[in-house]
Structure formats: structure tokens, C-alpha cells
PDB file of C-alpha atoms in Angstrom:
ATOM      1  CA  MET S   1       0.284   0.091  -0.078  1.00 73.00           C
ATOM      2  CA  SER S   2       0.571   3.692  -0.011  1.00 87.00           C
ATOM      3  CA  ILE S   3      -0.397   6.664   1.565  1.00 89.00           C
ATOM      4  CA  VAL S   4      -1.470   9.801  -1.241  1.00 86.00           C
ATOM      5  CA  ILE S   5      -1.628  13.299   0.520  1.00 85.00           C
ATOM      6  CA  GLU S   6      -2.804  15.938  -2.003  1.00 84.00           C
ATOM      7  CA  PRO S   7      -2.301  19.595   0.007  1.00 85.00           C
ATOM      8  CA  ALA S   8      -5.331  21.131  -2.276  1.00 84.00           C
ATOM      9  CA  VAL S   9      -7.344  18.093  -2.104  1.00 90.00           C
ATOM     10  CA  LEU S  10      -7.784  18.231   1.612  1.00 93.00           C
ATOM     11  CA  GLU S  11      -8.263  21.802   1.694  1.00 93.00           C
ATOM     12  CA  GLU S  12     -11.170  21.314  -0.247  1.00 94.00           C
ATOM     13  CA  ALA S  13     -12.234  17.953   1.578  1.00 96.00           C
ATOM     14  CA  LEU S  14     -12.531  19.905   4.826  1.00 96.00           C
ATOM     15  CA  ALA S  15     -13.869  22.812   3.283  1.00 96.00           C
ATOM     16  CA  GLY S  16     -16.572  20.875   1.490  1.00 97.00           C
ATOM     17  CA  GLY S  17     -17.341  18.754   5.070  1.00 97.00           C
ATOM     18  CA  VAL S  18     -17.790  21.844   7.339  1.00 98.00           C
ATOM     19  CA  LEU S  19     -20.527  23.141   4.091  1.00 98.00           C
ATOM     20  CA  ILE S  20     -22.211  19.703   4.950  1.00 97.00           C
ATOM     21  CA  GLY S  21     -22.032  20.204   8.643  1.00 97.00           C
ATOM     22  CA  LEU S  22     -23.668  23.634   7.835  1.00 98.00           C
ATOM     23  CA  ALA S  23     -26.264  22.130   5.690  1.00 97.00           C
ATOM     24  CA  ALA S  24     -26.766  19.514   8.745  1.00 96.00           C
ATOM     25  CA  ALA S  25     -26.701  22.090  11.455  1.00 96.00           C
ATOM     26  CA  GLY S  26     -29.051  24.078   9.479  1.00 96.00           C
ATOM     27  CA  LEU S  27     -32.099  21.889   8.390  1.00 96.00           C
ATOM     28  CA  LEU S  28     -32.139  20.953  11.980  1.00 94.00           C
ATOM     29  CA  LEU S  29     -31.767  24.089  13.583  1.00 93.00           C
ATOM     30  CA  VAL S  30     -34.330  25.920  11.270  1.00 93.00           C
ATOM     31  CA  ASN S  31     -36.745  22.840  10.072  1.00 93.00           C
ATOM     32  CA  GLY S  32     -36.631  20.432  12.907  1.00 91.00           C
ATOM     33  CA  ARG S  33     -35.161  17.566   9.994  1.00 92.00           C
ATOM     34  CA  ILE S  34     -32.196  15.451  10.120  1.00 92.00           C
ATOM     35  CA  ALA S  35     -30.576  15.575   6.860  1.00 92.00           C
ATOM     36  CA  GLY S  36     -30.442  11.862   6.309  1.00 94.00           C
ATOM     37  CA  ILE S  37     -30.364  11.982   2.405  1.00 96.00           C
ATOM     38  CA  SER S  38     -31.653   8.587   1.860  1.00 96.00           C
ATOM     39  CA  GLY S  39     -34.065   8.432   4.347  1.00 95.00           C
ATOM     40  CA  ILE S  40     -35.788  12.360   2.666  1.00 96.00           C
ATOM     41  CA  LEU S  41     -35.543  10.927  -0.496  1.00 96.00           C
ATOM     42  CA  ALA S  42     -37.264   7.564   0.275  1.00 95.00           C
ATOM     43  CA  GLY S  43     -40.317   9.800   1.990  1.00 95.00           C
ATOM     44  CA  ALA S  44     -40.256  12.224  -1.000  1.00 96.00           C
ATOM     45  CA  THR S  45     -40.785   8.998  -3.516  1.00 94.00           C
ATOM     46  CA  GLY S  46     -43.269   7.016  -1.010  1.00 92.00           C
ATOM     47  CA  PRO S  47     -46.760   7.230  -0.373  1.00 91.00           C
ATOM     48  CA  GLN S  48     -47.077  10.545   1.644  1.00 93.00           C
ATOM     49  CA  PRO S  49     -44.515  12.962   0.507  1.00 95.00           C
ATOM     50  CA  LYS S  50     -43.974  16.044   1.850  1.00 95.00           C
ATOM     51  CA  ILE S  51     -43.252  19.287   0.323  1.00 96.00           C
ATOM     52  CA  TRP S  52     -39.694  20.369   2.207  1.00 96.00           C
ATOM     53  CA  GLN S  53     -38.672  16.698   1.386  1.00 97.00           C
ATOM     54  CA  TRP S  54     -39.217  17.577  -2.777  1.00 98.00           C
ATOM     55  CA  ALA S  55     -37.509  21.093  -2.010  1.00 98.00           C
ATOM     56  CA  PHE S  56     -34.358  19.742  -0.006  1.00 98.00           C
ATOM     57  CA  VAL S  57     -33.840  16.736  -2.592  1.00 98.00           C
ATOM     58  CA  LEU S  58     -33.975  19.519  -5.684  1.00 98.00           C
ATOM     59  CA  GLY S  59     -31.977  21.535  -4.138  1.00 98.00           C
ATOM     60  CA  LEU S  60     -29.155  18.605  -4.069  1.00 98.00           C
ATOM     61  CA  VAL S  61     -30.450  18.503  -7.950  1.00 98.00           C
ATOM     62  CA  ALA S  62     -29.812  22.055  -8.351  1.00 98.00           C
ATOM     63  CA  ALA S  63     -26.352  21.946  -6.948  1.00 98.00           C
ATOM     64  CA  GLY S  64     -24.804  19.747  -9.757  1.00 97.00           C
ATOM     65  CA  ALA S  65     -26.642  21.611 -12.093  1.00 96.00           C
ATOM     66  CA  ALA S  66     -24.906  24.599 -11.067  1.00 96.00           C
ATOM     67  CA  ALA S  67     -21.046  23.496 -10.885  1.00 94.00           C
ATOM     68  CA  ALA S  68     -20.737  22.541 -14.592  1.00 89.00           C
ATOM     69  CA  PRO S  69     -21.448  26.033 -15.015  1.00 89.00           C
ATOM     70  CA  LEU S  70     -19.679  27.268 -11.988  1.00 91.00           C
ATOM     71  CA  GLY S  71     -16.382  25.283 -13.750  1.00 87.00           C
ATOM     72  CA  ARG S  72     -16.854  22.146 -12.087  1.00 90.00           C
ATOM     73  CA  ALA S  73     -16.509  19.260 -14.119  1.00 90.00           C
ATOM     74  CA  LEU S  74     -18.889  16.093 -13.815  1.00 92.00           C
ATOM     75  CA  PRO S  75     -16.310  13.355 -12.584  1.00 92.00           C
ATOM     76  CA  PRO S  76     -14.922  11.553 -15.188  1.00 90.00           C
ATOM     77  CA  ALA S  77     -14.957   8.589 -13.440  1.00 89.00           C
ATOM     78  CA  LEU S  78     -19.324   8.323 -13.440  1.00 90.00           C
ATOM     79  CA  GLY S  79     -19.201   7.763 -17.412  1.00 87.00           C
ATOM     80  CA  GLN S  80     -16.512   4.850 -17.288  1.00 88.00           C
ATOM     81  CA  GLU S  81     -18.590   2.828 -15.223  1.00 91.00           C
ATOM     82  CA  PRO S  82     -21.509   0.555 -16.777  1.00 94.00           C
ATOM     83  CA  LEU S  83     -24.495   1.021 -16.860  1.00 96.00           C
ATOM     84  CA  PRO S  84     -25.878  -2.365 -15.147  1.00 97.00           C
ATOM     85  CA  LEU S  85     -23.007  -1.687 -12.430  1.00 97.00           C
ATOM     86  CA  LEU S  86     -24.977   1.438 -11.730  1.00 97.00           C
ATOM     87  CA  ALA S  87     -28.083  -0.425 -11.540  1.00 98.00           C
ATOM     88  CA  VAL S  88     -27.378  -3.188  -9.438  1.00 98.00           C
ATOM     89  CA  ALA S  89     -25.043  -0.658  -7.159  1.00 98.00           C
ATOM     90  CA  GLY S  90     -28.454   1.872  -6.910  1.00 98.00           C
ATOM     91  CA  LEU S  91     -30.655  -0.676  -6.067  1.00 98.00           C
ATOM     92  CA  LEU S  92     -28.242  -2.210  -3.214  1.00 98.00           C
ATOM     93  CA  VAL S  93     -27.985   1.611  -2.053  1.00 98.00           C
ATOM     94  CA  GLY S  94     -31.681   2.273  -1.570  1.00 97.00           C
ATOM     95  CA  PHE S  95     -32.348  -1.205  -0.456  1.00 97.00           C
ATOM     96  CA  GLY S  96     -29.570  -1.299   2.366  1.00 97.00           C
ATOM     97  CA  THR S  97     -30.120   2.538   3.782  1.00 97.00           C
ATOM     98  CA  ARG S  98     -33.830   1.812   3.606  1.00 96.00           C
ATOM     99  CA  LEU S  99     -32.816  -1.370   5.919  1.00 95.00           C
ATOM    100  CA  GLY S 100     -30.855   0.114   7.829  1.00 94.00           C
ATOM    101  CA  ASN S 101     -32.293   3.356   8.357  1.00 92.00           C
ATOM    102  CA  GLY S 102     -29.798   5.809   6.980  1.00 93.00           C
ATOM    103  CA  CYS S 103     -26.534   6.434   4.874  1.00 94.00           C
ATOM    104  CA  THR S 104     -23.279   8.666   4.733  1.00 95.00           C
ATOM    105  CA  SER S 105     -24.976  11.892   5.829  1.00 94.00           C
ATOM    106  CA  GLY S 106     -28.009   9.965   7.918  1.00 91.00           C
ATOM    107  CA  HIS S 107     -25.438   7.509  10.401  1.00 93.00           C
ATOM    108  CA  GLY S 108     -21.924   8.601   9.259  1.00 92.00           C
ATOM    109  CA  VAL S 109     -22.688  13.107   9.991  1.00 92.00           C
ATOM    110  CA  CYS S 110     -25.952  13.312  11.844  1.00 92.00           C
ATOM    111  CA  GLY S 111     -25.952  10.422  14.174  1.00 92.00           C
ATOM    112  CA  ILE S 112     -22.206  10.300  14.818  1.00 92.00           C
ATOM    113  CA  ALA S 113     -22.634  13.722  15.755  1.00 92.00           C
ATOM    114  CA  ARG S 114     -25.467  13.625  18.025  1.00 90.00           C
ATOM    115  CA  LEU S 115     -23.732  10.065  19.537  1.00 89.00           C
ATOM    116  CA  ASN S 116     -25.630   7.582  18.657  1.00 90.00           C
ATOM    117  CA  PRO S 117     -24.503   4.513  18.877  1.00 91.00           C
ATOM    118  CA  ARG S 118     -26.706   2.903  16.017  1.00 93.00           C
ATOM    119  CA  SER S 119     -25.473   5.310  13.977  1.00 94.00           C
ATOM    120  CA  LEU S 120     -21.934   4.815  15.103  1.00 94.00           C
ATOM    121  CA  VAL S 121     -22.179   0.870  14.398  1.00 95.00           C
ATOM    122  CA  ALA S 122     -23.693   1.604  10.793  1.00 96.00           C
ATOM    123  CA  THR S 123     -21.128   3.669   9.657  1.00 96.00           C
ATOM    124  CA  CYS S 124     -18.357   1.159  10.570  1.00 96.00           C
ATOM    125  CA  VAL S 125     -20.350  -1.736   9.384  1.00 97.00           C
ATOM    126  CA  PHE S 126     -20.799   0.400   5.858  1.00 97.00           C
ATOM    127  CA  MET S 127     -17.135   1.566   5.667  1.00 97.00           C
ATOM    128  CA  LEU S 128     -15.939  -1.693   6.560  1.00 97.00           C
ATOM    129  CA  THR S 129     -18.205  -3.417   3.877  1.00 98.00           C
ATOM    130  CA  ALA S 130     -17.390  -0.899   1.025  1.00 97.00           C
ATOM    131  CA  GLY S 131     -13.665  -1.380   1.852  1.00 96.00           C
ATOM    132  CA  LEU S 132     -13.795  -4.782   1.065  1.00 97.00           C
ATOM    133  CA  THR S 133     -16.083  -4.254  -1.828  1.00 97.00           C
ATOM    134  CA  VAL S 134     -13.196  -2.211  -3.358  1.00 96.00           C
ATOM    135  CA  PHE S 135     -10.765  -4.517  -1.910  1.00 95.00           C
ATOM    136  CA  VAL S 136     -12.203  -7.461  -3.423  1.00 96.00           C
ATOM    137  CA  THR S 137     -13.315  -6.260  -7.292  1.00 94.00           C
ATOM    138  CA  ARG S 138      -9.582  -4.107  -7.516  1.00 90.00           C
ATOM    139  CA  HIS S 139      -7.216  -6.244  -5.993  1.00 89.00           C
ATOM    140  CA  LEU S 140      -9.261  -9.803  -6.576  1.00 91.00           C
ATOM    141  CA  LEU S 141     -11.010  -9.252  -9.516  1.00 89.00           C
ATOM    142  CA  GLY S 142      -8.682  -7.136 -11.179  1.00 81.00           C
ATOM    143  CA  HIS S 143     -11.465  -4.186 -11.725  1.00 75.00           C
ATOM    144  CA  GLY S 144     -12.001   0.083 -12.197  1.00 62.00           C
TER     145      GLY S 144
ATOM    146  CA  MET Z   1     -44.263  29.494   7.818  1.00 54.00           C
ATOM    147  CA  ARG Z   2     -44.751  26.904   5.620  1.00 84.00           C
ATOM    148  CA  LEU Z   3     -43.086  28.479   2.289  1.00 90.00           C
ATOM    149  CA  LYS Z   4     -40.379  29.674   4.430  1.00 90.00           C
ATOM    150  CA  SER Z   5     -39.748  25.805   5.647  1.00 92.00           C
ATOM    151  CA  VAL Z   6     -39.536  24.744   2.278  1.00 96.00           C
ATOM    152  CA  LEU Z   7     -37.572  27.419   0.943  1.00 97.00           C
ATOM    153  CA  SER Z   8     -34.746  27.059   3.219  1.00 97.00           C
ATOM    154  CA  ALA Z   9     -35.029  22.559   2.782  1.00 97.00           C
ATOM    155  CA  PHE Z  10     -34.233  23.521  -0.374  1.00 98.00           C
ATOM    156  CA  ALA Z  11     -30.937  25.937   0.487  1.00 98.00           C
ATOM    157  CA  PHE Z  12     -30.093  23.538   2.752  1.00 98.00           C
ATOM    158  CA  GLY Z  13     -30.358  20.756   0.374  1.00 98.00           C
ATOM    159  CA  LEU Z  14     -28.072  22.836  -2.093  1.00 98.00           C
ATOM    160  CA  ILE Z  15     -25.415  23.797   0.402  1.00 98.00           C
ATOM    161  CA  LEU Z  16     -25.219  19.933   1.330  1.00 98.00           C
ATOM    162  CA  GLY Z  17     -24.879  19.236  -2.835  1.00 98.00           C
ATOM    163  CA  ALA Z  18     -22.271  22.397  -3.150  1.00 97.00           C
ATOM    164  CA  GLY Z  19     -20.693  20.442  -0.274  1.00 97.00           C
ATOM    165  CA  LEU Z  20     -20.724  17.267  -1.640  1.00 97.00           C
ATOM    166  CA  ILE Z  21     -18.901  18.693  -5.154  1.00 97.00           C
ATOM    167  CA  LEU Z  22     -16.489  20.595  -3.052  1.00 96.00           C
ATOM    168  CA  SER Z  23     -15.118  17.908  -0.583  1.00 96.00           C
ATOM    169  CA  GLY Z  24     -14.767  15.304  -3.141  1.00 95.00           C
ATOM    170  CA  MET Z  25     -17.806  12.816  -2.443  1.00 96.00           C
ATOM    171  CA  ALA Z  26     -19.456  13.276  -5.096  1.00 96.00           C
ATOM    172  CA  ASP Z  27     -16.356  11.847  -7.425  1.00 96.00           C
ATOM    173  CA  PRO Z  28     -16.148   7.932  -7.595  1.00 96.00           C
ATOM    174  CA  ASP Z  29     -12.829   8.226  -7.915  1.00 94.00           C
ATOM    175  CA  ARG Z  30     -11.776  10.048  -5.332  1.00 94.00           C
ATOM    176  CA  VAL Z  31     -14.723   7.437  -3.173  1.00 96.00           C
ATOM    177  CA  LYS Z  32     -12.909   4.467  -3.873  1.00 95.00           C
ATOM    178  CA  ALA Z  33      -9.504   5.601  -3.807  1.00 94.00           C
ATOM    179  CA  PHE Z  34     -10.513   6.632   0.279  1.00 95.00           C
ATOM    180  CA  LEU Z  35     -11.909   3.082   0.527  1.00 95.00           C
ATOM    181  CA  ASP Z  36      -9.099   1.023  -1.054  1.00 93.00           C
ATOM    182  CA  VAL Z  37      -6.568   1.354   2.004  1.00 91.00           C
ATOM    183  CA  ALA Z  38      -4.563  -1.819   0.704  1.00 90.00           C
ATOM    184  CA  GLY Z  39      -4.167   0.485  -2.465  1.00 89.00           C
ATOM    185  CA  ALA Z  40      -3.085   3.928  -3.458  1.00 88.00           C
ATOM    186  CA  TRP Z  41      -4.586   5.066  -0.269  1.00 90.00           C
ATOM    187  CA  ASN Z  42      -6.290   8.880  -0.603  1.00 90.00           C
ATOM    188  CA  PRO Z  43      -7.397   9.961   2.958  1.00 91.00           C
ATOM    189  CA  SER Z  44      -8.584  12.905   2.096  1.00 91.00           C
ATOM    190  CA  LEU Z  45     -12.464  12.187   2.451  1.00 94.00           C
ATOM    191  CA  ALA Z  46     -11.801  11.641   6.845  1.00 94.00           C
ATOM    192  CA  LEU Z  47     -11.471  15.399   6.396  1.00 95.00           C
ATOM    193  CA  VAL Z  48     -14.908  15.562   4.980  1.00 96.00           C
ATOM    194  CA  MET Z  49     -16.718  13.664   8.264  1.00 94.00           C
ATOM    195  CA  CYS Z  50     -14.034  15.952  10.541  1.00 95.00           C
ATOM    196  CA  GLY Z  51     -15.554  18.544   9.506  1.00 96.00           C
ATOM    197  CA  ALA Z  52     -19.287  17.813   8.753  1.00 96.00           C
ATOM    198  CA  ILE Z  53     -19.632  16.502  12.614  1.00 96.00           C
ATOM    199  CA  ALA Z  54     -17.750  19.339  13.975  1.00 96.00           C
ATOM    200  CA  VAL Z  55     -20.201  21.773  12.339  1.00 96.00           C
ATOM    201  CA  ALA Z  56     -23.052  19.825  12.814  1.00 95.00           C
ATOM    202  CA  ALA Z  57     -22.343  18.471  16.789  1.00 94.00           C
ATOM    203  CA  PRO Z  58     -22.736  21.691  18.683  1.00 95.00           C
ATOM    204  CA  ALA Z  59     -25.949  22.382  16.628  1.00 93.00           C
ATOM    205  CA  PHE Z  60     -27.057  18.649  17.718  1.00 90.00           C
ATOM    206  CA  TYR Z  61     -26.130  19.680  21.535  1.00 90.00           C
ATOM    207  CA  LEU Z  62     -28.127  23.143  20.737  1.00 89.00           C
ATOM    208  CA  ALA Z  63     -31.585  21.597  19.540  1.00 87.00           C
ATOM    209  CA  LYS Z  64     -31.377  18.679  22.061  1.00 83.00           C
ATOM    210  CA  ARG Z  65     -31.189  21.435  25.051  1.00 83.00           C
ATOM    211  CA  ARG Z  66     -33.729  23.487  23.040  1.00 78.00           C
ATOM    212  CA  GLY Z  67     -36.545  20.599  21.986  1.00 75.00           C
ATOM    213  CA  SER Z  68     -37.557  23.372  19.324  1.00 71.00           C
ATOM    214  CA  THR Z  69     -36.300  25.217  15.786  1.00 71.00           C
ATOM    215  CA  MET Z  70     -36.280  28.580  15.624  1.00 69.00           C
ATOM    216  CA  GLN Z  71     -39.689  28.735  13.948  1.00 65.00           C
ATOM    217  CA  GLY Z  72     -40.375  27.444  17.106  1.00 64.00           C
ATOM    218  CA  CYS Z  73     -41.932  23.797  16.204  1.00 65.00           C
ATOM    219  CA  GLY Z  74     -40.557  20.763  17.087  1.00 67.00           C
ATOM    220  CA  ILE Z  75     -37.552  18.921  16.342  1.00 65.00           C
ATOM    221  CA  SER Z  76     -38.133  15.254  14.491  1.00 64.00           C
ATOM    222  CA  PRO Z  77     -37.376  12.630  18.021  1.00 60.00           C
ATOM    223  CA  ALA Z  78     -34.402  10.722  17.565  1.00 62.00           C
ATOM    224  CA  GLY Z  79     -35.080   6.905  16.367  1.00 60.00           C
ATOM    225  CA  SER Z  80     -34.868   4.207  18.295  1.00 64.00           C
ATOM    226  CA  ALA Z  81     -31.078   3.568  20.106  1.00 71.00           C
ATOM    227  CA  VAL Z  82     -31.405  -0.333  19.737  1.00 81.00           C
ATOM    228  CA  VAL Z  83     -28.716  -2.166  17.765  1.00 87.00           C
ATOM    229  CA  ASP Z  84     -30.565  -4.866  15.453  1.00 90.00           C
ATOM    230  CA  GLY Z  85     -29.955  -7.693  12.720  1.00 91.00           C
ATOM    231  CA  LYS Z  86     -31.887  -5.164  10.342  1.00 93.00           C
ATOM    232  CA  LEU Z  87     -29.907  -2.385  11.039  1.00 94.00           C
ATOM    233  CA  LEU Z  88     -26.443  -4.277  10.702  1.00 96.00           C
ATOM    234  CA  LEU Z  89     -27.850  -6.146   7.836  1.00 97.00           C
ATOM    235  CA  GLY Z  90     -28.750  -2.643   5.988  1.00 96.00           C
ATOM    236  CA  ALA Z  91     -25.426  -1.302   6.775  1.00 97.00           C
ATOM    237  CA  ALA Z  92     -24.097  -3.960   5.545  1.00 98.00           C
ATOM    238  CA  ILE Z  93     -25.885  -3.864   2.010  1.00 98.00           C
ATOM    239  CA  PHE Z  94     -25.324  -0.019   1.810  1.00 98.00           C
ATOM    240  CA  GLY Z  95     -21.768  -0.426   1.704  1.00 98.00           C
ATOM    241  CA  LEU Z  96     -21.399  -3.147  -1.203  1.00 98.00           C
ATOM    242  CA  GLY Z  97     -23.535  -0.745  -2.955  1.00 98.00           C
ATOM    243  CA  TRP Z  98     -21.427   2.200  -2.303  1.00 97.00           C
ATOM    244  CA  GLY Z  99     -17.714   0.131  -2.926  1.00 97.00           C
ATOM    245  CA  LEU Z 100     -19.284  -0.505  -5.899  1.00 97.00           C
ATOM    246  CA  SER Z 101     -20.134   2.576  -7.561  1.00 97.00           C
ATOM    247  CA  GLY Z 102     -18.045   4.923  -5.504  1.00 96.00           C
ATOM    248  CA  LEU Z 103     -21.296   6.460  -4.755  1.00 97.00           C
ATOM    249  CA  CYS Z 104     -23.862   7.207  -2.065  1.00 96.00           C
ATOM    250  CA  PRO Z 105     -27.302   8.628  -1.717  1.00 97.00           C
ATOM    251  CA  GLY Z 106     -26.488  12.184  -2.098  1.00 97.00           C
ATOM    252  CA  PRO Z 107     -23.797  12.181  -4.873  1.00 97.00           C
ATOM    253  CA  GLY Z 108     -25.962  10.003  -6.861  1.00 97.00           C
ATOM    254  CA  LEU Z 109     -29.020  12.761  -6.696  1.00 97.00           C
ATOM    255  CA  VAL Z 110     -26.043  15.460  -7.151  1.00 97.00           C
ATOM    256  CA  LEU Z 111     -24.943  14.143 -10.295  1.00 97.00           C
ATOM    257  CA  LEU Z 112     -28.205  13.904 -11.721  1.00 96.00           C
ATOM    258  CA  GLY Z 113     -27.987  17.336 -11.275  1.00 96.00           C
ATOM    259  CA  TYR Z 114     -25.232  17.169 -14.269  1.00 95.00           C
ATOM    260  CA  GLY Z 115     -27.960  15.253 -16.539  1.00 93.00           C
ATOM    261  CA  ALA Z 116     -25.533  12.298 -16.131  1.00 93.00           C
ATOM    262  CA  ARG Z 117     -26.883   9.079 -17.625  1.00 94.00           C
ATOM    263  CA  GLY Z 118     -24.949   6.603 -15.132  1.00 96.00           C
ATOM    264  CA  ALA Z 119     -26.316   8.916 -12.348  1.00 96.00           C
ATOM    265  CA  LEU Z 120     -29.840   8.554 -13.257  1.00 97.00           C
ATOM    266  CA  VAL Z 121     -29.988   4.839 -13.634  1.00 98.00           C
ATOM    267  CA  PHE Z 122     -28.158   5.035 -10.373  1.00 98.00           C
ATOM    268  CA  ALA Z 123     -30.758   7.513  -8.532  1.00 97.00           C
ATOM    269  CA  ALA Z 124     -33.664   5.287 -10.213  1.00 98.00           C
ATOM    270  CA  ALA Z 125     -32.355   2.044  -9.145  1.00 98.00           C
ATOM    271  CA  MET Z 126     -32.348   3.698  -5.319  1.00 97.00           C
ATOM    272  CA  VAL Z 127     -35.667   4.502  -5.789  1.00 97.00           C
ATOM    273  CA  ILE Z 128     -36.642   1.276  -6.696  1.00 97.00           C
ATOM    274  CA  GLY Z 129     -34.458  -0.644  -3.820  1.00 97.00           C
ATOM    275  CA  THR Z 130     -36.466   1.824  -1.456  1.00 95.00           C
ATOM    276  CA  ARG Z 131     -39.527   0.768  -2.791  1.00 94.00           C
ATOM    277  CA  LEU Z 132     -38.565  -2.855  -2.148  1.00 94.00           C
ATOM    278  CA  ALA Z 133     -36.768  -2.632   1.337  1.00 93.00           C
ATOM    279  CA  GLY Z 134     -40.090  -1.075   2.670  1.00 85.00           C
ATOM    280  CA  PHE Z 135     -42.044  -3.943   1.162  1.00 81.00           C
ATOM    281  CA  PHE Z 136     -39.775  -6.544   2.815  1.00 77.00           C
ATOM    282  CA  ALA Z 137     -39.182  -4.754   5.961  1.00 73.00           C
ATOM    283  CA  PRO Z 138     -41.554  -2.100   6.283  1.00 66.00           C
ATOM    284  CA  PRO Z 139     -39.842   0.849   8.407  1.00 58.00           C
ATOM    285  CA  GLU Z 140     -40.772   1.234  12.079  1.00 54.00           C
ATOM    286  CA  GLY Z 141     -41.138   5.514  11.483  1.00 46.00           C
ATOM    287  CA  THR Z 142     -38.344   7.565  11.508  1.00 42.00           C
TER     288      THR Z 142
END
């Protein structure tokens, strides 16, 4: 193994993390809601959608729509992934986050920020299986 | 009041999306490099979580003490605190999908905004997966 450190990337990672934290704090203090993206998406596409849920989802989509004109190009990696793989991954992500009641934002950020042991366990588990998946696909199967 | 909360939800979604893009969380390559501890490991994304938690934690503390939002309405209660099989299995399945694609739910939606075909496929499948989970194991409220 080797470790790659890019100072410019580290700054952006921290600054981006602060923005994510601000959004989670804002949604909590202003709207009284927890910024769990999988849960909000499930609500918005479920039988009793709320307008705020759609507004939040549209905000996320709008960030992507505004990024390209502002000079932040689409990450090239996305275009290299085969569509069937993205479909399978999407199914697993949707199914898993619903079953486990949260994703990177809900468990990984909000849950840990409020010291919820359940979220800490969930975060450790999904980081572990994600790491193992990358290990198997990259180093054992030799893919992307 | 209602319009204000819809507008604020949109604004916070926009800020969160900007954070995902800026941080590199919406770049599947960067995510896989972060998860690939055995290869050329790029730990930068650990800072995303540190930055986000450092900012969000005081807000959660404040909200717990106040018990209501700035608009005076209640704060949605925390879910169950029990670690059960559903949580473990769900998190494991989510990790599998995240590791395969380098995409978690937020970045999937953000990349949809770019009009990328791959993101459309991922997001549509994600919604179907959510529905399937609700069918097999109805959530016990949020």
C-alpha cells in the first residue's frame, strides 16, 4: 500500500465537510429535520411525500446542475462505470439504506454528531463492507 | 411559515450538494481511493466527515437543549437506539453498493443534476431499492 496526500484536495475536503455540516445544522435548527438523505429521498418518493422533502432533494440536484457552469466538471469516473453495475449498486444502496435506516449523511454525519451508538455501529459496518468491496473488485478481480 | 420551511429545505439541500461536490464525495474515483486502504490510499475524505461532524455536533447539542426549532416547531425525535439485525444487514448491503459504484445517496442525486445518464440509472435504481426494502421490511417510523 501507499498513501497519497494532496494538500489542495485536503483543503477542499475539509471545506466541503464544513458546508455539509452547516447544511445539517441548518436543516435541524430551522426545519427541525435530520439531514439523512436516504430517508428524505424515501419520504419524497413514498406514499405520503412532503413538499419540504422534494425541496431538499431538488436543492441537491440543483447543486449539480449549477456546478458545471461554475467550472466544476462532471467527475469522469461516472461515465466509465457500466450502466448495469450502476443499476445494481443503486438497488443495493436504496435497499440497504432503507433497511438500515440511514446512509453516509444520516448515520455518518448526523448520527455520529448526536452521539447515537446505533449510527456509530452502522457507519463502521458500511465503511467496512465498502472497503472490502473495493478490495475484492480492485485487487482480487482486477476491476476499476 | 410553510413557504419559508420549503425554501430553507431547498437552500440546505443546495448547500449540502455544494459541500458534496467541493469535498470530493461526489467523485466515485476519490471515494474508491479513500476506501482502497490496500492500494494507493487517499485519506482526504476522512476530513469531510471530521469537518461535517465538528460543525453539526454543536447544532445537535443546541437542538437537544432547546427542544424546538428557530421557527418554534418541534424537532423530529431521534430514532430507536437499538442495534439490531436490520441495521447491521442494511448497513452492510449499503456498503456493498457504495464500494461497487463509489456513490452514496447524496452524490447520486447531485450527479443527477449534471444530467449524467449513469446518475439517472443509479438514482432510479436507488428509489426502486428503497421501495423494495419498504415492501420486505416496513420501517418502524423515522
